[in-house]
Coordinates of C-alpha atoms in Angstrom, one line a residue:
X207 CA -51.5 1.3 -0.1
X208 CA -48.2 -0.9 0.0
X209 CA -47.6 -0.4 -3.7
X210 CA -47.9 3.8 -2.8
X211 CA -44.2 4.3 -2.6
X212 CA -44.0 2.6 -6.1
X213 CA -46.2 5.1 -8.0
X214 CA -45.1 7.5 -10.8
X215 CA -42.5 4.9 -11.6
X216 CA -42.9 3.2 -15.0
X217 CA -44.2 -0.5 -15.1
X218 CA -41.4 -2.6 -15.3
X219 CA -39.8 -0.8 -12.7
X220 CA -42.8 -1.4 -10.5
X221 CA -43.0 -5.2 -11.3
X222 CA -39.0 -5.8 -11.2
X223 CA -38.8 -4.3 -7.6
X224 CA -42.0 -6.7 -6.8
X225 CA -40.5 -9.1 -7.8
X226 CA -37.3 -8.4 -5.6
X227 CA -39.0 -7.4 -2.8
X228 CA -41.5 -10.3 -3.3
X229 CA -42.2 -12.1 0.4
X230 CA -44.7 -14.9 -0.4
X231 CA -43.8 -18.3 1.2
X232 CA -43.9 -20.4 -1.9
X233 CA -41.6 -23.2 -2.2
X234 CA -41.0 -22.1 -5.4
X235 CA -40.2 -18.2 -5.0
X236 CA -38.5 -19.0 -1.5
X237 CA -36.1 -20.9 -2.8
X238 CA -35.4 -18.1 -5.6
X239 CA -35.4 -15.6 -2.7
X240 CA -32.5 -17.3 -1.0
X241 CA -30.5 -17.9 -4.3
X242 CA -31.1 -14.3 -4.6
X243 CA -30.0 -13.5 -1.5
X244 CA -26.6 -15.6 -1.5
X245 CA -26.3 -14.1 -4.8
X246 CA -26.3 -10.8 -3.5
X247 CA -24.3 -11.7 -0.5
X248 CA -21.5 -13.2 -2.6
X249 CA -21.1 -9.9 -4.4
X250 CA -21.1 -7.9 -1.2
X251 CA -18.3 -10.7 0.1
X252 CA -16.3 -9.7 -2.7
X253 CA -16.5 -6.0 -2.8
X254 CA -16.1 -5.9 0.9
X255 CA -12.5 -7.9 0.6
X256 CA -11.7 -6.3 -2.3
X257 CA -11.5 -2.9 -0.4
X258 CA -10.2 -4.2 2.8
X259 CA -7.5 -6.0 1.3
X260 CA -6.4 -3.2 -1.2
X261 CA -6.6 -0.7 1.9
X262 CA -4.2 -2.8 3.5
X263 CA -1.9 -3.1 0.7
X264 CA -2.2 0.4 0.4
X265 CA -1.3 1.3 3.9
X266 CA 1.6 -1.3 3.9
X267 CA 3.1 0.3 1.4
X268 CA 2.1 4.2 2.3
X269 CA 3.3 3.2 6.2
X270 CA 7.1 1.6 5.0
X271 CA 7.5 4.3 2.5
X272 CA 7.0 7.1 5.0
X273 CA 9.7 5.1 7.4
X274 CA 12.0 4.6 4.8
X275 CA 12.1 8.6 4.1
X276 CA 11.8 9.4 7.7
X277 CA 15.5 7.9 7.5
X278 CA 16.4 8.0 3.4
X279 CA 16.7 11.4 1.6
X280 CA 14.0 11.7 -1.4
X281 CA 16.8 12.0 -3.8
X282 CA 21.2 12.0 -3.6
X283 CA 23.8 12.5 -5.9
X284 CA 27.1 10.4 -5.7
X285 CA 30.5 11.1 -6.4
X286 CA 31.5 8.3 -8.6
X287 CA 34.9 9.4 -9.1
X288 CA 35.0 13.1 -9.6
X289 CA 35.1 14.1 -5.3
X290 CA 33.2 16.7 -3.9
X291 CA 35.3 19.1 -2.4
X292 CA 33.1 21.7 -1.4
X293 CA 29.4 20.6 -1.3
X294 CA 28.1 24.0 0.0
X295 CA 29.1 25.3 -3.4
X296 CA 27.7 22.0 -5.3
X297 CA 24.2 22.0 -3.4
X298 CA 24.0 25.8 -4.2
X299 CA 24.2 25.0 -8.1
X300 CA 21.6 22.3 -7.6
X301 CA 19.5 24.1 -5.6
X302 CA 19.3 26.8 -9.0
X303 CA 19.3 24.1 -11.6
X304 CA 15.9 22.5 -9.9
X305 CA 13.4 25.0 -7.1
X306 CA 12.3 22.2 -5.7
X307 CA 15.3 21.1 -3.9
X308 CA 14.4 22.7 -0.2
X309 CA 17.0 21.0 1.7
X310 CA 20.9 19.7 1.2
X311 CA 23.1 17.9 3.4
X312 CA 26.3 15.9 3.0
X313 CA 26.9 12.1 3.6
X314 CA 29.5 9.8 3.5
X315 CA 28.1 6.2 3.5
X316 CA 29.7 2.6 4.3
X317 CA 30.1 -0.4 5.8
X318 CA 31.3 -1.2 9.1
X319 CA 30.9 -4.7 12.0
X320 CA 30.4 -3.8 15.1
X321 CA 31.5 -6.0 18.2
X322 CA 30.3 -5.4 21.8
X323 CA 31.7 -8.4 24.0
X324 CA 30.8 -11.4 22.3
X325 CA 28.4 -9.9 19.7
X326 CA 28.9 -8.8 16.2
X327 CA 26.7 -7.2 14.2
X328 CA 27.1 -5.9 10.4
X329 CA 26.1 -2.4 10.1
X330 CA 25.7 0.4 7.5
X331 CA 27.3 3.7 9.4
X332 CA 26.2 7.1 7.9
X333 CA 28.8 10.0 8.3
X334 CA 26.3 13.4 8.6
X335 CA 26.6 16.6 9.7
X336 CA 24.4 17.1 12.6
X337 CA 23.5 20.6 11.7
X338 CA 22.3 20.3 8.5
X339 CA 21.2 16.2 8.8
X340 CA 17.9 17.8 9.6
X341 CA 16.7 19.2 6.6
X342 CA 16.8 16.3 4.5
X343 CA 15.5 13.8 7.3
X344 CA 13.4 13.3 10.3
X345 CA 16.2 11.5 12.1
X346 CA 16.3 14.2 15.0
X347 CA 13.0 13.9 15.1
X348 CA 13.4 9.9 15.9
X349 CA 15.8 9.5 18.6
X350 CA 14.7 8.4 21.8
X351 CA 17.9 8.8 24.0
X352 CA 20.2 11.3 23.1
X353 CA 20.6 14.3 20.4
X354 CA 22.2 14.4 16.8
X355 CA 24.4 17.3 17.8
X356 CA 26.0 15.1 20.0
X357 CA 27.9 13.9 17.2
X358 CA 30.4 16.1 17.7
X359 CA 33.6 16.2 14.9
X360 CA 36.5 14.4 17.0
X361 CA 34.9 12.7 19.5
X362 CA 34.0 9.5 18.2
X363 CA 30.6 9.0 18.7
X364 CA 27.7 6.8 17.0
X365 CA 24.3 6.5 17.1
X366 CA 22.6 3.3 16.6
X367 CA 19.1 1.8 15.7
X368 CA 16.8 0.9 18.8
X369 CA 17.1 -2.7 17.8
X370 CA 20.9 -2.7 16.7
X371 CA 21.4 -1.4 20.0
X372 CA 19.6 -4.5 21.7
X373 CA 21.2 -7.2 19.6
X374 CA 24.7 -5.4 20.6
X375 CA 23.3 -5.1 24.5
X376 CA 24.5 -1.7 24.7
X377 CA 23.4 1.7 26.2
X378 CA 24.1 5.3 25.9
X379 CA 27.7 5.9 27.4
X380 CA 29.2 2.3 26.4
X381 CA 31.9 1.3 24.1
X382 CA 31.3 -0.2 20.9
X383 CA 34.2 -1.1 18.1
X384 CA 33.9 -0.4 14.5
X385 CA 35.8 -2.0 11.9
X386 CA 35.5 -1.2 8.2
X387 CA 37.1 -2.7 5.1
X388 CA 39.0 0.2 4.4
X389 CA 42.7 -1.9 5.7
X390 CA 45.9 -0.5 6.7
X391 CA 48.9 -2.4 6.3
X392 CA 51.3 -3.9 9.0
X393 CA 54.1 -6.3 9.0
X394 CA 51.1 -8.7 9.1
X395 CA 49.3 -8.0 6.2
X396 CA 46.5 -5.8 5.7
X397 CA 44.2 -5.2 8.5
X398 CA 40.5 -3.8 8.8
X399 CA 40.8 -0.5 10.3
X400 CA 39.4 -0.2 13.7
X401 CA 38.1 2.2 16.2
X402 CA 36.3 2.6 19.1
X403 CA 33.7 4.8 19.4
X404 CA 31.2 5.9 22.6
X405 CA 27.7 5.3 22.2
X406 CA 26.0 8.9 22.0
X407 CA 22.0 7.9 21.6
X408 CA 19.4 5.9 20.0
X409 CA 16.8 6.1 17.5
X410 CA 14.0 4.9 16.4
X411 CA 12.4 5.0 12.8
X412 CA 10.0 2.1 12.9
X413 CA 11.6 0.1 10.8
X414 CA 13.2 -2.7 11.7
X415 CA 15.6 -3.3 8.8
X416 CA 16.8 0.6 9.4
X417 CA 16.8 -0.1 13.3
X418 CA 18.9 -3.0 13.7
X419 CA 21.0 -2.2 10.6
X420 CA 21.9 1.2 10.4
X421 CA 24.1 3.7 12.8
X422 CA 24.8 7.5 12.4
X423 CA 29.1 9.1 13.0
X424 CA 29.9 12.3 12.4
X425 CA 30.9 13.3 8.8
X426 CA 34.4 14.7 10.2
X427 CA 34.6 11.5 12.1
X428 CA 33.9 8.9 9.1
X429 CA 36.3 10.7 7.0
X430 CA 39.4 9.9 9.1
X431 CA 38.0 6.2 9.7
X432 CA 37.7 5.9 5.7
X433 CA 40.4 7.4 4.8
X434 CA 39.0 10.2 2.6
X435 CA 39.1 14.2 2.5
X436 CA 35.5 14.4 1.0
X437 CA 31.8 13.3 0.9
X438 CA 30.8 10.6 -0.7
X439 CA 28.0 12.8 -1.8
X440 CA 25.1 15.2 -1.1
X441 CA 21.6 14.1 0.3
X442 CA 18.4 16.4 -0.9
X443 CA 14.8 16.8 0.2
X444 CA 12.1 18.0 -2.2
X445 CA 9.3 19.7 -2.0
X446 CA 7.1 16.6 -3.3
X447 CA 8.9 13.6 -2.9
X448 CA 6.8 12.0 -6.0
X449 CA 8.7 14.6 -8.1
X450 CA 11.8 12.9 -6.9
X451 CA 12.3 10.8 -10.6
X452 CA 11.7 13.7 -12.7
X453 CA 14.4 15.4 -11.0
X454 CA 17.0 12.8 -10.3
X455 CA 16.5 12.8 -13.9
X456 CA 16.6 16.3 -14.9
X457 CA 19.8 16.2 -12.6
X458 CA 21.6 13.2 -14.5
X459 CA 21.3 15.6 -17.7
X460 CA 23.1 18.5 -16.0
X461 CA 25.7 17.8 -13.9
X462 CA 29.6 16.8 -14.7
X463 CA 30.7 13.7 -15.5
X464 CA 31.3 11.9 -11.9
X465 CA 28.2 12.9 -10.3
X466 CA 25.2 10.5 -10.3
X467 CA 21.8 11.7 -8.8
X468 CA 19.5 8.9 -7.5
X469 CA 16.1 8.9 -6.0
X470 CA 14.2 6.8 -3.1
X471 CA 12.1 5.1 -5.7
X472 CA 15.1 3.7 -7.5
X473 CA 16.7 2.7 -4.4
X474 CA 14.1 1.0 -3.1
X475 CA 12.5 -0.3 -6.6
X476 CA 12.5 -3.7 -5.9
X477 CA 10.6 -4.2 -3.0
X478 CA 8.0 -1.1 -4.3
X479 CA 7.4 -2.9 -7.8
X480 CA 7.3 -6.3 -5.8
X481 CA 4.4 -4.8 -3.4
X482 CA 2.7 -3.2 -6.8
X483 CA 2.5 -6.5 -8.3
X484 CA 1.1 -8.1 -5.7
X485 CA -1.5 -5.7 -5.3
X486 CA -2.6 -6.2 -9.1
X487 CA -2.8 -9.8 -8.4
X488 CA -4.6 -9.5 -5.4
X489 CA -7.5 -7.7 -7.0
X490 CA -7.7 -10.2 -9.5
X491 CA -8.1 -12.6 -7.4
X492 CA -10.8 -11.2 -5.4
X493 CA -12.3 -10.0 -8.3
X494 CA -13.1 -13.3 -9.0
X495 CA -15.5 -13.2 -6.3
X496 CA -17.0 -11.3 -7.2
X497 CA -17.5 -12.7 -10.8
X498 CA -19.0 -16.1 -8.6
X499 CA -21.7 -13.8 -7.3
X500 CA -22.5 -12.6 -10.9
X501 CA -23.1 -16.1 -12.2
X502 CA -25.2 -16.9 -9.0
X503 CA -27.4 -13.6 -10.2
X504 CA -27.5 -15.4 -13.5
X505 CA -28.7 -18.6 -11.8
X506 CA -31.5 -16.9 -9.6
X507 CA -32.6 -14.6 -12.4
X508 CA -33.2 -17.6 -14.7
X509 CA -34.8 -19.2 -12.1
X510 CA -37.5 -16.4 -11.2
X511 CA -37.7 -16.3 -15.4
X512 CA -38.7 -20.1 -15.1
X513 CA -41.5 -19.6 -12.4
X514 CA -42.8 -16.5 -13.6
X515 CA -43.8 -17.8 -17.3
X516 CA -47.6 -17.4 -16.8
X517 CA -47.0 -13.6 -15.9
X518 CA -44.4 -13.1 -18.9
X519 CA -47.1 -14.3 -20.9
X520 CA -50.3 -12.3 -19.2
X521 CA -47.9 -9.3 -19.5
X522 CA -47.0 -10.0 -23.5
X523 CA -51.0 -10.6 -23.7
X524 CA -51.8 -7.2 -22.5
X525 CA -49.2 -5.4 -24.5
X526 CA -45.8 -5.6 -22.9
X527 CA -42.8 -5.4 -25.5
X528 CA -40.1 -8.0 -25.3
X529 CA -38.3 -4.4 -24.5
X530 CA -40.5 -4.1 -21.2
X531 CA -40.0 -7.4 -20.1
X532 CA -36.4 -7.3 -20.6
X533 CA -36.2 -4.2 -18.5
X534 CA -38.6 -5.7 -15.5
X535 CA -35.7 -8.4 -15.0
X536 CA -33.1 -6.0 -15.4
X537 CA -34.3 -3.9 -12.7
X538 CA -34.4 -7.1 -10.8
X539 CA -31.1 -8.2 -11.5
X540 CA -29.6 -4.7 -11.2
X541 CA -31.1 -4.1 -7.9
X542 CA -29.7 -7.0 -6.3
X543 CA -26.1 -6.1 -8.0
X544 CA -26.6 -2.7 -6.6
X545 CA -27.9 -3.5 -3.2
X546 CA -24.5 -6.3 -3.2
X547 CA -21.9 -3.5 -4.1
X548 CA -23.4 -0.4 -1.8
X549 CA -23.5 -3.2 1.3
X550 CA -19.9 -3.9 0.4
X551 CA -18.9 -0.4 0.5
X552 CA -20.0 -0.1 3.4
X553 CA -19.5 -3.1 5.1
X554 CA -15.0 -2.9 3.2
X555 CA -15.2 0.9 4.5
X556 CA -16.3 0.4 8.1
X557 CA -13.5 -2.2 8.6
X558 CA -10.9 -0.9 6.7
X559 CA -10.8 2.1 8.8
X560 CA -11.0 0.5 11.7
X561 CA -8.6 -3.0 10.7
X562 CA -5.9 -2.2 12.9
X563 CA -8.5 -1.9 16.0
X564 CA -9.4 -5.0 15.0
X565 CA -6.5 -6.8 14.4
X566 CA -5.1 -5.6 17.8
X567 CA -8.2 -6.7 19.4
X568 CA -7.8 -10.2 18.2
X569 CA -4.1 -10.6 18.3
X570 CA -4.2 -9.6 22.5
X571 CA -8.1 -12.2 22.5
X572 CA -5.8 -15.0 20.8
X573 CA -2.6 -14.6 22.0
X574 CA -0.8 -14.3 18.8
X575 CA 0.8 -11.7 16.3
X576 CA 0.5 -11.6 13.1
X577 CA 3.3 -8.8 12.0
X578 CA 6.1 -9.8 13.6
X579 CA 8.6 -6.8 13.1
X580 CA 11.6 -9.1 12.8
X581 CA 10.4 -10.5 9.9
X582 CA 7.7 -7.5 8.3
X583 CA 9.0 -4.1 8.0
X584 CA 5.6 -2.6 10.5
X585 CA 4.3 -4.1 13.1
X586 CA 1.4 -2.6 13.1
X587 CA -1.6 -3.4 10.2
X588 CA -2.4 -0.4 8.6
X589 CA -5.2 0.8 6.2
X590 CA -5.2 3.4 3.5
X591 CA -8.3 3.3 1.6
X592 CA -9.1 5.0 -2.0
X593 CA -11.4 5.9 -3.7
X594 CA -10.3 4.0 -6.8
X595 CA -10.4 0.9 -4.8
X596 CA -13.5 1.9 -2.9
X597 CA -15.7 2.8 -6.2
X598 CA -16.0 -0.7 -7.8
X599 CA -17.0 0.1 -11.1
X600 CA -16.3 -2.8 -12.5
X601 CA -18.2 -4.9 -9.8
X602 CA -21.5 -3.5 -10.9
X603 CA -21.1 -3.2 -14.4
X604 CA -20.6 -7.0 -13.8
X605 CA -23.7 -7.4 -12.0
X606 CA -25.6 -5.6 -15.1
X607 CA -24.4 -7.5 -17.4
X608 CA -25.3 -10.6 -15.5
X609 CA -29.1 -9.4 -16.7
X610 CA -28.4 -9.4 -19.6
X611 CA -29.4 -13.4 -20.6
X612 CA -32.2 -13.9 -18.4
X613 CA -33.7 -11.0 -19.4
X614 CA -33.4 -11.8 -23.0
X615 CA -34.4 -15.0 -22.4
X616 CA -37.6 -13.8 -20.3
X617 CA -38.1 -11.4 -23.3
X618 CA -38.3 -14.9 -25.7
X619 CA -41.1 -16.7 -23.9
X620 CA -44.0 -17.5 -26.5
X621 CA -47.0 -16.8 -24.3
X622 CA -49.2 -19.4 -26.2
X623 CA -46.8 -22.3 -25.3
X624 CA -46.5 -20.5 -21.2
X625 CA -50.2 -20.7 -21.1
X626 CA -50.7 -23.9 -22.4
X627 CA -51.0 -25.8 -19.1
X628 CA -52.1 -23.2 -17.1

């Protein structure tokens, strides 16, 4: 009655899962049993990390993208010398010459120090128009104290980063100077221009290197402190922001001579090819755990092959092929692989979508934290898991071809010489 559930299969399946599901207390087939066992656990171990890992990866790098757009453009075009002296007109021609550009808005971009009392901080200052800032970012959407039409042309004011803000020690209504390289000369010498302007509002993006480095004038404004009639160039959203190299691209074959059209992916290339890297290396790495657990299924199976040589032989007596015997540790050797990957899944799944819960939970149990936002660009751990990290192939064609010697060598056993002493 216990072998019902088994019945309609064919032989070696039948004796390969007995085998596997074997429970007899031997000293012999215990000890098998447990190398089993940690054989199949190792291989879970690994596919589990594999996927929690690579969902992490994935979500670090899915979470800082989306806060770099939430304050980048997905693709701009500089003036590199010819100026652009009426971008309406310029964004229009763009706008024909690619469909996906859904949004324009013009920019004038430099570098500025900021001083409050006794601290200084160096910042990037963006020169936008409020009005139109919106459709190629989600800075509105960010602030926290104030508005982006409060940038109004003449007034001087700025907006700063929620942590630029706290290094400088200032609020909303506050003073703040702004000096940029752009000199003037005096009977001196030449002198950084300087100006004060009002503090109009705060925002927050959620990353740090944006929020305690980066501060938003009014286009209007940022032309008279820089000394220039123009923008420095026009901002774009696209429909997909992965199109965003094709069409910087496309762009860069089109327009004049003095225009250059970049993307977010070439801006930021550094740090995205350093994060892809690391990801390849990092599944290497625990792929190699996985590769232990496939030698330990070598070890047990050769091991079960070794204390089952009286049944090889009975079997090869009655008629069993070397082709049937090969397949009855095969079936052993893939079910433990199989049983090691699925409880991996599931085990990788389970806390991948819930690592930041967990995470949280031990960093407030503990007392520590392990994504310090001053140094990492999050705070938070995140998790993105896929499903060509979460379908490890490669882990269970490994555990089949871990069958493949024992089986053979099962499949070798003279059954005069196993019988010999029995």
């Amino acid at each position: 009655m216990k072998n019902k559930p088994l019945s309609g299969l064919p032989f070696e399946w039948m004796i390969g899962l007995r085998y596997t599901l074997s429970r007899r207390k031997g000293r012999s087939d215990g000890f098998v049993s447990f190398i089993s066992a940690m054989s199949m656990a190792s291989i879970a171990l690994g596919v589990m990390a594999l996927i929690i890992v690579l969902s992490v990866m994935n979500g670090f790098q899915k979470e800082v993208r989306d806060k770099m757009l939430s304050v980048l453009s997905h693709a701009e075009v500089l003036s590199i010398g010819a100026p652009i002296p009426d971008w309406q007109k310029t964004a229009a021609e763009l706008k024909k010459q690619q469909p996906e550009i859904i949004g324009a808005a013009p920019f004038l971009r430099g570098q500025g120090l900021l001083t409050s009392g006794t601290n200084v901080r160096g910042v990037q200052l963006n020169g936008i128009d409020p009005q139109t800032e919106s459709q190629v970012s989600d800075v509105a959407k960010n602030m926290k104290i104030g508005q982006l039409s409060d940038l109004k042309p003449g007034e001087f004011k700025i907006i700063l980063g929620t942590d630029l803000a706290r290094i400088l020690g200032v609020i909303p209504g506050e003073k703040v100077n702004v000096m940029v390289p752009q000199g003037q000369f005096t009977p001196a010498g030449t002198m950084p221009r300087m100006r004060q302007f009002t503090v109009a509002g705060v925002f927050n993006s959620g990353h740090y290197e944006f929020d305690s480095a980066m501060s938003f004038i009014n286009l209007t404004d940022a032309e008279k402190l820089m000394r220039t009639q123009t923008p420095g160039g026009i901002r774009l959203k696209l429909s997909n922001m992965q199109d965003a190299p094709r069409v910087a691209a496309e762009l860069n074959n089109q327009m004049p001579p003095g225009l250059l059209a970049t993307d977010w992916s070439r801006q930021n290339r550094t740090w995205f090819a350093a994060v892809q890297v690391e990801k390849r290396m990092m599944g290497i790495i625990l792929f190699l755990i996985v590769l232990v657990g496939a030698f330990g299924l070598v070890s047990s199976l050769v091991m079960t092959v070794n204390s089952k040589r009286s049944d090889i032989a009975i079997l090869r007596t009655q008629g069993a092929t070397r082709g049937s015997i090969m397949r009855i540790f095969m079936v052993q050797g893939a079910f433990i692989g199989t049983a090691g990957v699925l409880i991996g899944v599931g085990l990788g799944l389970l806390i991948a979508c819930n690592v930041g819960s967990i995470v949280g939970a031990i960093e407030q149990l503990f007392g520590v934290q392990f994504l310090p936002k001053e140094i990492y660009f999050i705070s938070a751990m995140p998790s993105d898991p896929r499903a060509s990290d979460v379908i490890p192939v490669f882990s269970f064609l490994l555990a089949l071809a871990a069958t493949v010697y024992p089986s053979w060598r099962a499949a070798n056993i003279q059954p005069a010489e196993a019988l010999r002493y029995e």
